[in-house]
Amino acid sequence: MSFKWSLGLFLLFLMILLAFLSISYGSVNISFLDVMRLLFQKDREEAYIVWEIRLPRTIGGILTGASLGVSGAVMQNVLQNPLASPFTLGISHGAAFGAAFAIIVLGAGKTFNVGPEGFSILQGVPVVFSAFCGALLTVLIILGLSLLRSLSPQAIILAGVALSSLFTSATMFLQYFSDEVRVASTVFWTFGDVGKAGWQENKIMALTFCISFALLWVNRWNYNAMLWGDETAKNLGTNPKFLRIFSLLICAILTAVPTAFLGIIGFVGLISPHIIRLLIGNDYTLLIPFSAMAGAGLLLASDLLARTILSPIVLPVGIITSFIGAPVFLTLLLRRNRF
Amino acid sequence: MSLEVKGLYAGYDRSLVIQGIDAIFSEGRVNIILGPNGSGKSTLLKTMAKVLLPRAGTIRLFNKDLQNLSLKEIAKLIAYLPQRSNNVPRMTVFESILLGRKPYFTFGPGNGDLEIVNSIIEELKLRGFENKFVDELSGGELQKVLLARCLAQTPKVLLLDEPINHLDPKNQIEILEIIKTTTYRVNLITLLVLHDLNLALRYGDELFFMKDGKLLWKGFTSEVISEVIEMVFEVEGELAEFSNQRLFIISSYSTPSEKRVPKAL
Ligand SMILES: Nc1ncnc2c1ncn2[C@@H]1O[C@H](COP(=O)(O)OP(=O)(O)OP(=O)(O)O)[C@@H](O)[C@H]1O
Ligand SMILES: [Mg+2]
């Protein structure tokens, strides 16, 4: 019991520490003390950096990481597959297609470079909206199929793979008939970047996260029952089919929102639950909140690395998460950690 | 008060397995279901646990149709131990048993739930195992934990599909004794699927012989005759008495061509 509580506290502390680091590091370094001061004095010059650039970026990172971590934990449960991740159902490919469709066919989206941190805005409402629709459409098709034919978890994953490849080819088709600039912006869109997060985006992400988290958290004991397979779960009063569809729908929205805003950020959702599982086992009453904190911490750390590793160049965090995510994941696999 | 099955037909997408079963299982009795592999014993149990929906017929518990009860209500009344546990997650023994209380949770486990789990741990001699991970237990230890979870549901009906199939002789007897005493003490309706004829003769109050999805013979254990066993299992042998215990001793088995249909039935 006490180990689990101290782990929770440790994760919380780590997250707050990383958040402070994330606010103070950058092309202009601001000391911890100054950060504290600037959070309350908005009139000073550096306050702009803290309030308009670093803080939204940091909060965006926390929300995105937490969303991905929670989705990963829940999807691995209801799909009964340790490799399930927020993108298993083809969410990222659907979103990428949506973005490409908006950029290439509708001609939306432009690239700017703004401010000392050199972050780029290239979305605009149509691109975000279209990406969101693309992501959700994929998931709705799969859930629709599974309702029609009552698909097994394995079949749902395979359907996700099939739709992913369909959307990839559709995206490539669009790109083939487009000009260089637009192809470049679609490719650039796919690089997940927390720098795209502003206050408006964060508000929507925070709302999505809070509602989704509550809805998933209510089912924590159902997820514990699901670990034993559908038959046992049923005998413990859980309806596996309903829970599966309900949870996947929530996770889809929870993932589609940050993905539409920031682009694709891989591996965080896959790995965060596994790290926690390695430490405390499979108890979903703790796995859900701890995966959220681990995801947030992981994304903040990756973003810090992304900003410092080739400084002054700021890499999109999606590149870093995949880059460190893959070896971490391979290590986990080699340790034969059981689901 | 009893569990009544009437005109039950059940099966899977492409096959009808249970083909018209009528039976009444009474309270405070150990009912044992016997039958060859593939005769539909597990399917019958799944249907009674509402894990599988019947194609036709009704199952009534205390005069209430199972169809009208929610999964959660059923979880408080019926505990079901599947024949195989395909999914064994990384979870401690205590957490696994506590899960049996889930149907009663509002927010999470209360003190009452912890007490029940602790007393069951005591009863099944699982003290010292609480913090072990279930995916690191031996087959027999795991089986005990799963039985403990069923008991933690404090059910009225216990459906156990081959509960002793991984246990050593001593543990087999120990578990069957626990099942028997709990059945009598709490007045449970207990259904056991067993393959060991002699344990069935020893622990069963009533026996139910199944074959090809039908119930071929049912009655009190003392009334069973060797012809029944011979026909159901396609073997030859006889019932004998040995130190106050009835045993069935197999002498030979018949090949499909020389199947006998005994006159007694
Ligand atoms: N999930 C399933 N899908 C389709 N058919 C099944 C399924 N499970 C069992 N069956 C079929 O139903 C029939 C009865 O199976 P069941 O498991 O009920 O037998 P059983 O009496 O429990 O046998 P055993 O003693 O081997 O456990 C078998 O012919 C089997 O092939
Ligand atoms: Mg069976």
XYZ file of C-alpha atoms and ligand atoms in Angstrom:
636
model
C 0.000 0.000 0.000
C 2.577 2.514 1.077
C 4.788 1.790 -1.926
C 1.910 2.585 -4.228
C 1.178 5.840 -2.455
C 4.792 6.919 -2.495
C 4.970 6.080 -6.184
C 1.952 8.289 -6.749
C 3.549 11.132 -4.849
C 6.828 10.613 -6.670
C 5.094 10.782 -10.053
C 3.279 13.936 -9.034
C 6.493 15.527 -7.812
C 8.308 14.503 -10.999
C 5.561 15.993 -13.116
C 5.659 19.314 -11.273
C 9.455 19.428 -11.432
C 9.430 18.752 -15.160
C 6.749 21.380 -15.631
C 8.949 23.970 -13.894
C 11.952 22.928 -15.953
C 9.852 23.155 -19.073
C 8.831 26.702 -18.202
C 12.308 27.885 -17.322
C 14.316 26.252 -20.129
C 14.497 27.584 -23.652
C 16.308 30.086 -25.808
C 15.911 32.478 -22.889
C 16.556 30.740 -19.588
C 14.485 31.912 -16.688
C 15.466 30.855 -13.186
C 13.084 28.912 -10.974
C 12.614 31.868 -8.687
C 11.840 34.150 -11.589
C 9.331 31.677 -12.919
C 7.571 31.744 -9.561
C 7.589 35.542 -9.576
C 6.489 35.879 -13.189
C 3.559 33.604 -12.632
C 2.125 36.323 -10.431
C 3.500 39.478 -12.076
C 2.166 39.630 -15.574
C 3.472 43.113 -16.315
C 7.187 42.300 -16.642
C 8.836 41.733 -19.982
C 9.664 38.033 -19.571
C 6.129 37.457 -18.411
C 5.193 37.312 -22.075
C 7.511 34.361 -22.617
C 6.209 32.570 -19.562
C 2.537 33.277 -20.087
C 2.201 33.142 -23.856
C 4.827 30.618 -24.879
C 6.182 28.386 -22.152
C 3.102 27.931 -19.991
C 0.704 26.962 -22.793
C 3.348 24.645 -24.163
C 3.885 23.017 -20.774
C 0.209 22.659 -19.987
C -0.413 21.350 -23.490
C 2.315 18.779 -22.905
C 0.813 17.674 -19.603
C -2.691 17.358 -21.034
C -1.561 15.534 -24.141
C 0.705 13.139 -22.270
C -1.974 12.414 -19.703
C -4.618 11.852 -22.383
C -2.379 9.449 -24.287
C -1.325 7.608 -21.124
C -4.887 7.045 -19.950
C -6.067 5.998 -23.410
C -3.215 3.533 -23.676
C -3.985 1.959 -20.304
C -7.663 1.552 -21.104
C -7.231 0.385 -24.693
C -4.712 -2.268 -23.706
C -7.324 -3.501 -21.265
C -10.443 -3.623 -23.394
C -8.623 -4.882 -26.482
C -6.802 -7.436 -24.314
C -3.581 -6.699 -26.110
C -0.426 -5.225 -24.568
C 0.488 -3.651 -27.902
C -2.708 -1.664 -28.168
C -2.097 2.069 -28.092
C -4.128 5.207 -28.665
C -3.319 4.847 -32.343
C -4.240 1.184 -32.671
C -7.613 1.950 -34.170
C -6.054 3.998 -36.934
C -6.620 7.306 -35.179
C -3.314 8.844 -36.256
C -3.695 7.793 -39.878
C -7.264 9.008 -39.938
C -6.173 12.329 -38.482
C -3.293 12.640 -40.949
C -5.672 11.995 -43.821
C -8.076 14.573 -42.431
C -5.301 17.146 -42.192
C -4.031 16.324 -45.686
C -7.546 16.606 -47.047
C -7.989 20.052 -45.517
C -4.561 21.292 -46.625
C -4.524 19.854 -50.117
C -8.146 19.699 -51.201
C -9.598 22.588 -49.221
C -6.418 24.669 -49.385
C -6.425 25.437 -45.679
C -3.438 25.965 -43.408
C -0.313 28.071 -43.689
C 3.104 27.998 -42.103
C 4.394 30.848 -40.013
C 7.360 31.262 -37.798
C 6.648 33.277 -34.735
C 8.550 34.486 -31.719
C 11.930 33.737 -30.221
C 11.194 30.037 -29.709
C 10.631 29.610 -33.437
C 7.499 27.561 -33.149
C 5.201 27.192 -36.063
C 1.520 27.571 -36.461
C 0.120 25.801 -39.425
C -3.238 24.711 -38.451
C -6.147 27.033 -38.555
C -9.552 25.755 -37.667
C -10.292 23.810 -40.895
C -7.186 21.646 -40.579
C -7.793 20.835 -36.927
C -11.438 20.135 -37.529
C -10.757 17.967 -40.538
C -8.053 16.026 -38.696
C -10.422 15.456 -35.795
C -13.133 14.215 -38.145
C -10.671 11.907 -39.899
C -9.586 10.399 -36.597
C -13.092 9.934 -35.322
C -14.396 8.601 -38.629
C -11.863 5.770 -38.564
C -12.872 4.755 -35.087
C -16.575 5.017 -35.812
C -16.192 2.735 -38.831
C -14.420 0.137 -36.708
C -16.885 0.375 -33.830
C -19.754 0.207 -36.305
C -18.297 -2.954 -37.806
C -17.829 -4.463 -34.385
C -21.435 -3.721 -33.460
C -22.723 -5.254 -36.685
C -20.695 -8.419 -36.479
C -19.682 -8.481 -32.799
C -15.955 -8.542 -33.491
C -13.458 -10.010 -31.041
C -10.785 -7.708 -29.604
C -8.232 -9.211 -31.980
C -10.510 -8.531 -34.956
C -10.956 -4.931 -33.820
C -7.191 -4.442 -33.820
C -6.875 -5.997 -37.270
C -9.657 -3.765 -38.546
C -7.638 -0.822 -37.205
C -4.591 -2.008 -39.129
C -6.626 -2.361 -42.316
C -8.179 1.092 -42.028
C -4.792 2.629 -41.185
C -3.349 1.360 -44.405
C -6.419 2.509 -46.312
C -6.033 6.035 -44.943
C -2.280 6.013 -45.530
C -2.779 5.220 -49.179
C -5.548 7.813 -49.441
C -3.178 10.399 -47.956
C -0.434 9.401 -50.363
C -2.900 9.622 -53.219
C -3.727 13.203 -52.272
C -0.055 14.074 -51.878
C 0.824 12.620 -55.263
C -1.432 15.082 -57.013
C -0.446 18.080 -54.920
C 2.294 20.680 -55.044
C 5.477 20.707 -52.961
C 4.416 23.315 -50.453
C 1.230 21.531 -49.578
C 2.900 18.138 -49.415
C 5.462 19.697 -47.097
C 2.776 21.122 -44.860
C 0.933 17.808 -44.636
C 4.149 16.044 -43.739
C 4.959 18.779 -41.273
C 1.514 18.476 -39.737
C 2.194 14.869 -38.809
C 5.177 15.850 -36.637
C 3.543 16.120 -33.254
C 4.593 19.354 -31.584
C 3.423 20.703 -28.231
C 4.482 24.156 -29.400
C 1.205 24.257 -31.313
C -0.716 24.365 -28.067
C -2.157 27.728 -27.112
C -4.590 28.674 -24.376
C -7.597 28.025 -26.569
C -6.373 24.536 -27.496
C -5.511 23.793 -23.886
C -8.983 24.722 -22.719
C -10.568 22.260 -25.112
C -8.013 19.564 -24.293
C -8.515 20.089 -20.558
C -12.266 19.790 -20.877
C -11.972 16.635 -22.976
C -9.488 15.145 -20.561
C -11.510 15.837 -17.422
C -14.755 14.431 -18.797
C -13.094 11.380 -20.364
C -11.001 10.672 -17.303
C -14.075 10.734 -15.085
C -16.002 8.415 -17.382
C -13.133 5.935 -17.562
C -12.312 6.188 -13.863
C -15.865 5.220 -12.951
C -15.220 1.922 -14.700
C -11.931 1.119 -12.943
C -13.292 -2.033 -11.302
C -14.823 -3.142 -14.548
C -11.366 -2.942 -16.123
C -9.956 -5.053 -13.317
C -12.641 -7.636 -14.059
C -11.903 -7.490 -17.805
C -8.316 -8.565 -17.137
C -9.626 -12.074 -16.498
C -11.328 -12.425 -19.853
C -14.871 -11.833 -20.988
C -16.473 -14.842 -19.302
C -15.184 -14.063 -15.829
C -15.885 -10.367 -16.317
C -19.505 -11.153 -17.121
C -19.821 -13.254 -13.990
C -18.517 -10.299 -12.002
C -21.267 -8.077 -13.337
C -19.360 -6.382 -16.164
C -20.720 -6.279 -19.688
C -17.599 -6.765 -21.820
C -19.116 -5.800 -25.168
C -20.643 -2.605 -23.890
C -17.539 -1.654 -21.935
C -15.349 -2.272 -24.968
C -17.350 -0.035 -27.295
C -17.916 2.654 -24.659
C -14.249 2.818 -23.671
C -12.941 2.796 -27.225
C -15.247 5.643 -28.129
C -14.062 7.737 -25.180
C -10.417 6.922 -25.865
C -10.903 7.808 -29.508
C -12.150 11.273 -28.634
C -9.534 11.659 -25.920
C -6.793 10.911 -28.465
C -8.324 12.624 -31.468
C -8.469 16.026 -29.768
C -4.759 16.419 -28.926
C -3.781 14.731 -32.176
C -5.855 17.163 -34.203
C -4.276 20.117 -32.375
C -0.675 18.987 -32.068
C -0.103 16.238 -34.633
C 0.979 12.680 -34.063
C 2.876 11.876 -30.875
C 3.724 8.207 -30.798
C 4.751 5.762 -28.092
C 3.732 7.824 -25.044
C 0.363 6.085 -24.890
C 1.879 2.689 -25.484
C 4.668 2.923 -22.948
C 3.309 4.884 -19.998
C 0.903 2.140 -18.833
C 3.631 -0.484 -19.224
C 6.061 1.435 -17.049
C 3.435 1.715 -14.311
C 2.423 -1.925 -14.739
C 6.014 -2.941 -14.237
C 6.017 -1.140 -10.905
C 2.604 -1.835 -9.374
C 0.975 -4.556 -11.465
C -2.372 -4.309 -13.149
C -4.683 -2.650 -10.639
C -6.689 -0.195 -12.735
C -7.767 1.889 -9.765
C -4.166 3.127 -9.722
C -3.084 2.328 -13.250
C -5.424 4.912 -14.765
C -4.277 7.963 -12.761
C -0.639 6.840 -12.630
C -0.523 6.292 -16.396
C -1.813 9.823 -16.817
C 1.011 11.204 -14.687
C 3.606 8.990 -16.352
C 2.392 10.069 -19.788
C 2.536 13.728 -18.815
C 6.017 13.332 -17.341
C 7.259 11.412 -20.351
C 5.984 14.015 -22.767
C 7.401 16.924 -20.774
C 10.781 15.219 -20.552
C 10.750 14.459 -24.276
C 9.823 18.026 -25.063
C 12.652 19.341 -22.885
C 15.008 17.074 -24.778
C 13.511 18.190 -28.083
C 14.217 21.797 -27.209
C 17.737 21.322 -25.887
C 19.300 18.465 -27.849
C 19.957 20.490 -31.027
C 19.485 23.916 -29.490
C 18.697 26.477 -30.849
C 16.761 24.182 -33.193
C 13.497 23.050 -31.599
C 12.548 19.570 -32.698
C 8.937 18.431 -32.784
C 8.416 16.296 -29.684
C 6.885 13.474 -31.759
C 10.318 12.695 -33.170
C 11.832 12.399 -29.700
C 9.062 10.257 -28.200
C 9.406 7.754 -31.000
C 13.167 7.928 -30.852
C 13.451 7.181 -27.144
C 10.185 5.274 -27.057
C 11.269 2.506 -29.360
C 14.352 1.430 -27.386
C 12.517 1.724 -24.077
C 9.795 -0.437 -25.480
C 12.222 -3.018 -26.813
C 13.847 -3.213 -23.390
C 10.473 -3.834 -21.830
C 9.772 -6.572 -24.347
C 13.094 -8.250 -23.703
C 12.359 -8.270 -19.992
C 9.308 -10.326 -20.916
C 7.049 -8.210 -18.835
C 3.682 -9.846 -18.853
C 0.580 -7.883 -19.630
C -36.033 -22.893 -3.361
C -34.093 -24.164 -6.301
C -32.542 -23.602 -9.679
C -34.851 -24.870 -12.386
C -33.917 -25.531 -15.973
C -36.773 -26.102 -18.409
C -36.598 -27.117 -22.057
C -33.145 -25.615 -22.387
C -31.452 -25.369 -25.779
C -28.143 -23.572 -26.068
C -25.010 -23.507 -28.173
C -22.621 -21.444 -30.244
C -22.767 -19.669 -33.599
C -22.591 -22.801 -35.690
C -23.651 -25.545 -33.317
C -26.506 -26.380 -31.015
C -24.941 -28.139 -28.040
C -27.544 -28.360 -25.287
C -30.548 -30.091 -26.750
C -33.488 -29.990 -24.415
C -32.520 -30.243 -20.791
C -34.944 -30.258 -17.879
C -33.579 -30.394 -14.379
C -34.051 -29.084 -10.890
C -31.036 -28.402 -8.711
C -31.853 -28.153 -5.031
C -30.484 -26.052 -2.223
C -28.023 -27.447 0.264
C -26.932 -30.203 -2.061
C -23.823 -30.978 -4.011
C -25.050 -31.684 -7.544
C -22.461 -33.279 -9.752
C -22.605 -33.269 -13.529
C -20.843 -36.116 -15.285
C -20.404 -36.963 -18.921
C -17.868 -37.644 -21.614
C -15.774 -34.918 -23.242
C -17.795 -32.683 -25.498
C -21.122 -33.737 -24.035
C -22.003 -30.135 -23.200
C -21.294 -29.892 -19.464
C -19.367 -26.637 -19.728
C -21.906 -25.211 -22.141
C -24.680 -25.974 -19.665
C -22.806 -24.229 -16.876
C -22.060 -21.190 -19.031
C -25.717 -20.890 -19.912
C -26.704 -21.080 -16.280
C -24.197 -18.347 -15.412
C -25.733 -16.217 -18.208
C -22.320 -16.040 -19.840
C -24.021 -17.674 -22.807
C -27.614 -16.887 -23.747
C -30.001 -19.818 -24.289
C -31.628 -20.394 -27.679
C -34.795 -21.631 -26.051
C -36.072 -22.607 -22.662
C -35.889 -20.941 -19.283
C -33.649 -20.936 -16.259
C -35.355 -19.894 -13.051
C -33.600 -19.163 -9.804
C -35.857 -18.840 -6.747
C -38.728 -18.472 -9.209
C -37.115 -15.548 -11.006
C -36.239 -15.863 -14.662
C -32.513 -15.259 -15.177
C -33.372 -13.403 -18.351
C -34.919 -10.623 -16.290
C -31.906 -10.183 -14.020
C -29.043 -7.830 -14.831
C -25.476 -9.104 -14.971
C -24.778 -7.331 -11.705
C -27.733 -8.937 -9.936
C -26.664 -12.315 -11.276
C -23.105 -11.720 -10.101
C -24.432 -11.451 -6.547
C -26.441 -14.671 -6.873
C -24.335 -16.941 -9.059
C -20.583 -17.489 -8.950
C -19.078 -19.292 -11.912
C -15.653 -20.888 -12.183
C -14.757 -21.509 -15.832
C -13.007 -24.726 -16.841
C -10.044 -22.801 -18.208
C -8.717 -19.425 -17.201
C -7.131 -18.176 -20.378
C -6.307 -14.778 -18.983
C -4.221 -14.652 -15.861
C -3.182 -11.043 -15.342
C -0.389 -9.710 -13.220
C -2.343 -9.058 -10.043
C -1.876 -10.121 -6.449
C -3.809 -12.957 -4.844
C -5.562 -10.528 -2.523
C -6.630 -8.223 -5.352
C -7.861 -11.205 -7.345
C -10.054 -12.493 -4.532
C -11.274 -9.011 -3.677
C -12.586 -8.757 -7.235
C -15.274 -11.235 -6.187
C -16.766 -8.419 -4.120
C -16.994 -6.127 -7.140
C -20.737 -6.613 -7.697
C -21.274 -5.124 -4.235
C -19.006 -2.071 -4.645
C -20.403 1.405 -4.862
C -17.097 3.294 -4.899
C -14.665 0.594 -3.953
C -14.103 -2.077 -1.338
C -15.404 -1.330 2.146
C -14.376 -2.859 5.459
C -17.024 -5.540 5.166
C -15.598 -6.627 1.835
C -12.077 -6.858 3.240
C -13.378 -8.929 6.162
C -15.113 -11.411 3.883
C -12.004 -11.759 1.743
C -9.823 -12.289 4.796
C -12.058 -14.976 6.242
C -12.066 -16.827 2.915
C -8.285 -16.575 2.701
C -8.200 -18.149 6.149
C -10.652 -20.881 5.206
C -8.825 -21.888 2.028
C -5.462 -21.760 3.787
C -4.184 -19.052 1.470
C -2.543 -17.029 4.264
C 0.933 -16.003 3.219
C -0.046 -15.956 -0.444
C -1.925 -12.653 -0.393
C 0.819 -10.583 -1.950
C 2.029 -13.121 -4.476
C 1.232 -12.451 -8.096
C -1.346 -14.849 -9.503
C 0.601 -15.283 -12.732
C 3.407 -16.783 -10.680
C 1.302 -19.395 -8.891
C 1.190 -23.112 -9.589
C -1.884 -24.456 -11.361
C -3.357 -25.770 -8.142
C -2.696 -22.602 -6.166
C -4.328 -20.560 -8.908
C -7.364 -22.822 -8.887
C -7.725 -22.249 -5.144
C -7.571 -18.487 -5.624
C -10.258 -18.646 -8.289
C -12.468 -20.725 -6.012
C -11.819 -18.199 -3.249
C -13.053 -15.449 -5.538
C -16.231 -17.393 -6.264
C -16.850 -17.750 -2.539
C -16.118 -14.036 -2.054
C -19.118 -13.294 -4.250
C -21.191 -14.775 -1.382
C -23.461 -16.365 -3.957
C -26.546 -18.533 -3.644
C -25.416 -20.703 -6.529
C -21.943 -22.101 -7.107
C -21.186 -23.288 -10.639
C -17.786 -24.942 -10.710
C -16.432 -26.400 -13.938
C -13.837 -29.032 -13.030
C -12.622 -27.167 -9.942
C -10.052 -29.790 -8.989
C -8.505 -30.592 -12.340
C -5.064 -29.220 -11.460
C -4.888 -30.312 -7.851
C -2.909 -33.037 -6.150
C -4.906 -35.761 -4.332
C -4.757 -34.070 -0.957
C -5.825 -30.719 -2.337
C -8.604 -32.366 -4.347
C -10.111 -33.756 -1.164
C -9.484 -30.525 0.710
C -11.243 -28.406 -1.904
C -14.156 -30.810 -2.232
C -14.553 -30.822 1.543
C -14.634 -27.035 1.570
C -17.189 -27.022 -1.222
C -19.287 -29.582 0.614
C -19.242 -27.889 4.009
C -19.916 -24.455 2.514
C -22.794 -25.882 0.517
C -24.401 -27.330 3.641
C -23.586 -24.392 5.900
C -24.837 -21.584 3.648
C -27.460 -23.715 1.934
C -25.928 -23.229 -1.496
C -27.069 -24.710 -4.766
C -23.814 -26.243 -5.895
C -23.167 -27.660 -9.351
C -19.868 -29.375 -9.973
C -18.523 -30.792 -13.180
C -16.221 -33.668 -12.332
C -14.481 -36.339 -14.348
C -13.483 -38.490 -11.401
C -16.325 -40.973 -10.953
C -15.202 -42.109 -7.564
C -14.948 -38.606 -6.145
C -18.388 -37.944 -7.603
C -19.756 -41.029 -5.850
C -18.169 -39.867 -2.637
C -19.112 -36.192 -2.624
C -22.229 -35.969 -4.766
C -25.685 -35.807 -3.252
C -27.271 -35.963 -6.677
C -25.694 -36.982 -9.951
C -26.597 -35.768 -13.426
C -25.276 -37.780 -16.368
C -25.034 -35.960 -19.686
C -24.373 -37.235 -23.142
C -24.626 -35.490 -26.520
C -26.237 -32.431 -25.002
C -28.975 -34.346 -23.245
C -29.518 -35.422 -19.680
C -29.520 -39.221 -19.668
C -29.914 -39.989 -16.001
C -30.373 -38.043 -12.808
C -30.931 -39.161 -9.274
C -29.473 -39.602 -5.839
C -25.972 -40.931 -5.717
C -27.029 -44.014 -3.825
C -29.418 -44.946 -6.638
C -26.915 -44.953 -9.469
C -26.274 -48.335 -11.050
C -23.302 -49.474 -13.040
C -25.316 -49.747 -16.275
C -25.791 -45.979 -16.273
C -22.094 -45.319 -16.021
C -21.325 -48.017 -18.579
C -23.667 -46.525 -21.118
C -22.736 -42.885 -20.612
C -18.998 -43.405 -20.762
C -18.953 -46.447 -23.059
C -16.945 -48.526 -20.663
C -17.535 -51.769 -18.852
C -17.110 -52.166 -15.142
C -18.866 -52.530 -11.877
C -19.744 -50.697 -8.741
C -18.059 -52.089 -5.674
C -18.024 -51.269 -2.020
C -14.691 -50.691 -0.362
C -14.311 -49.517 3.238
C -17.765 -47.953 3.278
C -17.304 -46.219 -0.009
C -18.802 -46.979 -3.395
C -16.337 -47.167 -6.223
C -16.656 -47.787 -9.925
C -14.004 -50.033 -11.323
C -13.465 -50.129 -15.060
C -12.707 -53.522 -16.533
C -12.660 -52.693 -20.235
C -13.934 -50.154 -22.702
C -16.206 -50.821 -25.621
C -15.344 -49.759 -29.143
C -17.992 -47.641 -30.856
C -19.318 -50.605 -32.886
C -20.264 -52.642 -29.872
C -22.065 -49.891 -27.952
C -24.635 -51.355 -25.640
C -27.964 -49.881 -24.791
C -28.867 -51.289 -21.410
C -32.429 -52.407 -20.837
C -32.492 -50.764 -17.460
C -32.887 -47.378 -19.091
N -16.703 -21.531 -27.800
C -17.189 -22.539 -28.560
N -17.551 -22.315 -29.837
C -18.063 -23.302 -30.599
N -18.245 -24.548 -30.174
C -17.909 -24.851 -28.927
C -17.372 -23.857 -28.041
N -17.118 -24.437 -26.850
C -17.498 -25.725 -26.970
N -17.966 -25.983 -28.205
C -18.482 -27.271 -28.694
O -19.573 -27.642 -27.893
C -19.528 -29.009 -27.582
C -19.642 -29.195 -26.073
O -18.540 -28.578 -25.441
P -18.428 -28.439 -23.876
O -17.252 -27.607 -23.605
O -19.724 -27.997 -23.334
O -18.155 -29.945 -23.479
P -17.786 -30.536 -22.060
O -18.847 -31.531 -21.740
O -17.546 -29.477 -21.085
O -16.457 -31.314 -22.403
P -15.117 -31.494 -21.516
O -15.369 -32.609 -20.590
O -14.105 -31.867 -22.527
O -14.839 -30.214 -20.840
C -18.244 -29.559 -28.155
O -18.569 -30.324 -29.296
C -17.453 -28.351 -28.540
O -16.794 -28.572 -29.750
Mg -15.965 -28.785 -20.079
